[in-house]
Amino acid sequence: LGLSGPPGAGKSTFIECFGKMLTERKYKVSVLAVDPSSSTSGGSLLGDKTRMTELSRDMNAYIRPSPTRGTLGGVTRTTNEAILLCEGGGYNVVLVETVGVGQSEFAVADMVDMFILLLPPAGGDELQGIKRGIIEMADLVAINKADGDLVVPARRIQAEYVSAMKLLRRRSKVWRPKV
């Protein structure tokens, strides 16, 4: 599964909760987390793993943070190969968390069986959903953080994306993207 979304959408938190649910069901889970690299130093914080403290201690989980090192599209130059290595290593589920910074961060969509776009409830209006790029590639749009005071805005953004996705050409004849 490939996961993308804007900063603060809750990608790492979602992956930790989903990953823990899978490991409790006896799946072996691999997480390939991609972080942006500094254009100045080339370094990267690789902080996604630190936000997945429970999953990182789980013996049925493997988390590998990797810097982009200038590669565009939200993944690294070797993400596809890393996915294959994880599958070959016996991991049932491979989750790829992209850099997730914009409309063009969807290279992972061609590497995975399902591409999920996570959005916060206050992530823009319907025009954002109509923009070509990442929204066209999503197999599933999940509105995250939809609790408490954010229930109403979450329902509104859900309705806006359902409407927007009706205007987009489907990538598959058998799957209609869900919101």
mmCIF file of C-alpha atoms in Angstrom:
data_model
loop_
_atom_site.group_PDB
_atom_site.id
_atom_site.type_symbol
_atom_site.label_atom_id
_atom_site.label_comp_id
_atom_site.label_asym_id
_atom_site.label_seq_id
_atom_site.Cartn_x
_atom_site.Cartn_y
_atom_site.Cartn_z
ATOM 1 C CA LEU A 1 0.000 0.000 0.000
ATOM 2 C CA GLY A 2 1.269 3.448 -0.860
ATOM 3 C CA LEU A 3 0.248 6.344 1.378
ATOM 4 C CA SER A 4 0.595 10.023 0.678
ATOM 5 C CA GLY A 5 -0.901 13.269 1.875
ATOM 6 C CA PRO A 6 0.029 16.749 2.980
ATOM 7 C CA PRO A 7 2.203 17.344 6.048
ATOM 8 C CA GLY A 8 0.146 16.945 9.198
ATOM 9 C CA ALA A 9 -2.453 14.653 7.615
ATOM 10 C CA GLY A 10 -1.458 11.901 10.052
ATOM 11 C CA LYS A 11 0.339 9.497 7.704
ATOM 12 C CA SER A 12 2.747 8.145 10.318
ATOM 13 C CA THR A 13 0.054 7.894 12.986
ATOM 14 C CA PHE A 14 -2.249 6.070 10.566
ATOM 15 C CA ILE A 15 0.543 3.678 9.574
ATOM 16 C CA GLU A 16 1.389 2.917 13.204
ATOM 17 C CA CYS A 17 -2.253 2.145 14.117
ATOM 18 C CA PHE A 18 -2.890 0.152 10.939
ATOM 19 C CA GLY A 19 0.449 -1.652 11.247
ATOM 20 C CA LYS A 20 -0.233 -2.636 14.867
ATOM 21 C CA MET A 21 -3.675 -3.945 13.883
ATOM 22 C CA LEU A 22 -2.046 -6.072 11.176
ATOM 23 C CA THR A 23 0.711 -7.449 13.412
ATOM 24 C CA GLU A 24 -1.878 -8.360 16.063
ATOM 25 C CA ARG A 25 -3.529 -10.431 13.324
ATOM 26 C CA LYS A 26 -0.194 -12.213 12.720
ATOM 27 C CA TYR A 27 0.825 -10.333 9.566
ATOM 28 C CA LYS A 28 4.440 -9.330 9.059
ATOM 29 C CA VAL A 29 4.486 -5.640 8.189
ATOM 30 C CA SER A 30 7.203 -3.624 6.509
ATOM 31 C CA VAL A 31 7.110 0.178 6.448
ATOM 32 C CA LEU A 32 9.229 2.094 3.962
ATOM 33 C CA ALA A 33 9.075 5.727 5.077
ATOM 34 C CA VAL A 34 10.465 8.339 2.699
ATOM 35 C CA ASP A 35 11.706 11.650 4.082
ATOM 36 C CA PRO A 36 12.844 14.730 2.159
ATOM 37 C CA SER A 37 16.544 15.465 1.907
ATOM 38 C CA SER A 38 18.137 18.836 2.432
ATOM 39 C CA SER A 39 19.125 20.461 -0.857
ATOM 40 C CA THR A 40 22.050 22.037 1.005
ATOM 41 C CA SER A 41 23.570 19.211 3.043
ATOM 42 C CA GLY A 42 21.875 16.182 1.467
ATOM 43 C CA GLY A 43 20.946 15.031 4.975
ATOM 44 C CA SER A 44 17.541 13.972 6.205
ATOM 45 C CA LEU A 45 15.882 13.807 9.622
ATOM 46 C CA LEU A 46 14.379 10.343 8.986
ATOM 47 C CA GLY A 47 11.875 11.187 11.699
ATOM 48 C CA ASP A 48 8.932 9.035 10.633
ATOM 49 C CA LYS A 49 10.257 6.037 12.557
ATOM 50 C CA THR A 50 10.371 8.055 15.765
ATOM 51 C CA ARG A 51 6.635 8.750 15.415
ATOM 52 C CA MET A 52 5.920 4.993 15.202
ATOM 53 C CA THR A 53 7.299 4.015 18.610
ATOM 54 C CA GLU A 54 5.015 1.045 19.283
ATOM 55 C CA LEU A 55 5.303 -0.392 15.788
ATOM 56 C CA SER A 56 9.085 0.056 15.787
ATOM 57 C CA ARG A 57 9.301 -2.247 18.847
ATOM 58 C CA ASP A 58 7.020 -4.900 17.296
ATOM 59 C CA MET A 59 8.935 -8.054 16.307
ATOM 60 C CA ASN A 60 6.584 -8.566 13.326
ATOM 61 C CA ALA A 61 7.293 -5.114 11.915
ATOM 62 C CA TYR A 62 10.212 -3.598 10.066
ATOM 63 C CA ILE A 63 10.498 0.164 9.541
ATOM 64 C CA ARG A 64 13.021 1.563 7.098
ATOM 65 C CA PRO A 65 13.264 5.349 6.773
ATOM 66 C CA SER A 66 15.022 6.534 3.611
ATOM 67 C CA PRO A 67 15.967 9.986 2.298
ATOM 68 C CA THR A 68 14.841 11.102 -1.168
ATOM 69 C CA ARG A 69 18.315 12.395 -2.056
ATOM 70 C CA GLY A 70 16.752 14.659 -4.676
ATOM 71 C CA THR A 71 14.480 12.066 -6.288
ATOM 72 C CA LEU A 72 11.112 13.562 -7.232
ATOM 73 C CA GLY A 73 7.709 11.887 -7.013
ATOM 74 C CA GLY A 74 7.626 11.293 -3.256
ATOM 75 C CA VAL A 75 9.787 8.158 -3.178
ATOM 76 C CA THR A 76 13.464 7.235 -3.443
ATOM 77 C CA ARG A 77 15.303 5.992 -6.502
ATOM 78 C CA THR A 78 15.259 2.458 -5.036
ATOM 79 C CA THR A 79 11.796 2.275 -3.425
ATOM 80 C CA ASN A 80 10.518 -0.297 -5.929
ATOM 81 C CA GLU A 81 13.497 -2.567 -5.257
ATOM 82 C CA ALA A 82 13.035 -2.138 -1.492
ATOM 83 C CA ILE A 83 9.396 -3.251 -1.848
ATOM 84 C CA LEU A 84 10.519 -6.393 -3.677
ATOM 85 C CA LEU A 85 13.152 -7.139 -1.024
ATOM 86 C CA CYS A 86 10.560 -6.813 1.755
ATOM 87 C CA GLU A 87 8.170 -9.134 -0.078
ATOM 88 C CA GLY A 88 11.014 -11.603 -0.652
ATOM 89 C CA GLY A 89 11.888 -11.328 3.040
ATOM 90 C CA GLY A 90 8.473 -12.663 4.002
ATOM 91 C CA TYR A 91 6.595 -9.470 4.801
ATOM 92 C CA ASN A 92 2.878 -9.928 4.003
ATOM 93 C CA VAL A 93 2.127 -6.217 3.899
ATOM 94 C CA VAL A 94 4.422 -3.430 2.704
ATOM 95 C CA LEU A 95 3.384 0.132 3.526
ATOM 96 C CA VAL A 96 5.176 2.934 1.677
ATOM 97 C CA GLU A 97 4.846 6.394 3.201
ATOM 98 C CA THR A 98 5.783 9.012 0.631
ATOM 99 C CA VAL A 99 7.247 12.419 1.327
ATOM 100 C CA GLY A 100 3.704 13.635 0.722
ATOM 101 C CA VAL A 101 4.228 17.261 -0.094
ATOM 102 C CA GLY A 102 2.110 18.063 -3.120
ATOM 103 C CA GLN A 103 0.049 17.319 -6.189
ATOM 104 C CA SER A 104 2.887 15.485 -7.985
ATOM 105 C CA GLU A 105 4.024 13.085 -5.246
ATOM 106 C CA PHE A 106 2.425 9.947 -6.685
ATOM 107 C CA ALA A 107 5.226 7.863 -8.250
ATOM 108 C CA VAL A 108 4.442 5.187 -5.640
ATOM 109 C CA ALA A 109 1.037 4.569 -7.300
ATOM 110 C CA ASP A 110 2.747 2.524 -10.014
ATOM 111 C CA MET A 111 4.671 0.458 -7.428
ATOM 112 C CA VAL A 112 1.838 -0.699 -5.170
ATOM 113 C CA ASP A 113 -1.463 -2.563 -5.323
ATOM 114 C CA MET A 114 -3.368 0.323 -3.708
ATOM 115 C CA PHE A 115 -2.571 4.013 -3.431
ATOM 116 C CA ILE A 116 -4.192 5.828 -0.496
ATOM 117 C CA LEU A 117 -4.366 9.601 -0.199
ATOM 118 C CA LEU A 118 -4.791 10.775 3.408
ATOM 119 C CA LEU A 119 -6.282 14.231 3.854
ATOM 120 C CA PRO A 120 -7.038 16.302 6.945
ATOM 121 C CA PRO A 121 -10.593 17.662 7.314
ATOM 122 C CA ALA A 122 -9.502 21.219 6.558
ATOM 123 C CA GLY A 123 -7.490 20.315 3.470
ATOM 124 C CA GLY A 124 -8.986 22.670 0.894
ATOM 125 C CA ASP A 125 -12.078 22.897 -1.221
ATOM 126 C CA GLU A 126 -13.491 20.933 -4.117
ATOM 127 C CA LEU A 127 -11.206 22.765 -6.549
ATOM 128 C CA GLN A 128 -8.247 21.134 -4.795
ATOM 129 C CA GLY A 129 -9.817 17.751 -5.569
ATOM 130 C CA ILE A 130 -10.322 18.562 -9.227
ATOM 131 C CA LYS A 131 -6.634 19.382 -9.749
ATOM 132 C CA ARG A 132 -4.944 16.801 -11.888
ATOM 133 C CA GLY A 133 -2.140 14.822 -10.346
ATOM 134 C CA ILE A 134 -2.257 13.019 -7.079
ATOM 135 C CA ILE A 135 -6.055 12.893 -6.775
ATOM 136 C CA GLU A 136 -6.295 11.127 -10.161
ATOM 137 C CA MET A 137 -3.955 8.421 -8.963
ATOM 138 C CA ALA A 138 -5.689 7.671 -5.635
ATOM 139 C CA ASP A 139 -7.494 4.347 -5.248
ATOM 140 C CA LEU A 140 -8.787 5.493 -1.881
ATOM 141 C CA VAL A 141 -9.082 8.949 -0.324
ATOM 142 C CA ALA A 142 -9.235 8.782 3.466
ATOM 143 C CA ILE A 143 -10.260 11.836 5.445
ATOM 144 C CA ASN A 144 -8.207 11.501 8.616
ATOM 145 C CA LYS A 145 -8.592 13.203 12.011
ATOM 146 C CA ALA A 146 -12.388 13.129 11.595
ATOM 147 C CA ASP A 147 -13.367 13.323 15.249
ATOM 148 C CA GLY A 148 -14.486 15.865 17.840
ATOM 149 C CA ASP A 149 -14.937 19.337 16.378
ATOM 150 C CA LEU A 150 -13.626 18.091 13.023
ATOM 151 C CA VAL A 151 -16.533 15.716 12.272
ATOM 152 C CA VAL A 152 -18.534 18.337 10.357
ATOM 153 C CA PRO A 153 -15.582 19.659 8.300
ATOM 154 C CA ALA A 154 -14.566 16.036 7.597
ATOM 155 C CA ARG A 155 -18.022 15.173 6.242
ATOM 156 C CA ARG A 156 -17.976 18.338 4.113
ATOM 157 C CA ILE A 157 -14.559 17.593 2.602
ATOM 158 C CA GLN A 158 -15.647 13.986 2.011
ATOM 159 C CA ALA A 159 -18.668 15.174 0.029
ATOM 160 C CA GLU A 160 -16.519 17.607 -1.943
ATOM 161 C CA TYR A 161 -14.036 14.882 -2.907
ATOM 162 C CA VAL A 162 -16.815 12.446 -3.835
ATOM 163 C CA SER A 163 -18.155 15.116 -6.218
ATOM 164 C CA ALA A 164 -14.717 15.983 -7.567
ATOM 165 C CA MET A 165 -13.802 12.361 -8.247
ATOM 166 C CA LYS A 166 -16.884 11.929 -10.434
ATOM 167 C CA LEU A 167 -15.278 14.385 -12.863
ATOM 168 C CA LEU A 168 -12.039 12.440 -13.175
ATOM 169 C CA ARG A 169 -11.350 9.627 -15.614
ATOM 170 C CA ARG A 170 -11.058 6.285 -13.866
ATOM 171 C CA ARG A 171 -7.760 4.411 -14.114
ATOM 172 C CA SER A 172 -9.440 1.004 -13.802
ATOM 173 C CA LYS A 173 -12.513 -0.573 -15.334
ATOM 174 C CA VAL A 174 -13.119 -2.683 -12.218
ATOM 175 C CA TRP A 175 -12.343 -0.312 -9.332
ATOM 176 C CA ARG A 176 -14.072 2.969 -8.564
ATOM 177 C CA PRO A 177 -11.989 5.044 -6.123
ATOM 178 C CA LYS A 178 -13.644 5.501 -2.727
ATOM 179 C CA VAL A 179 -13.649 8.488 -0.390
#
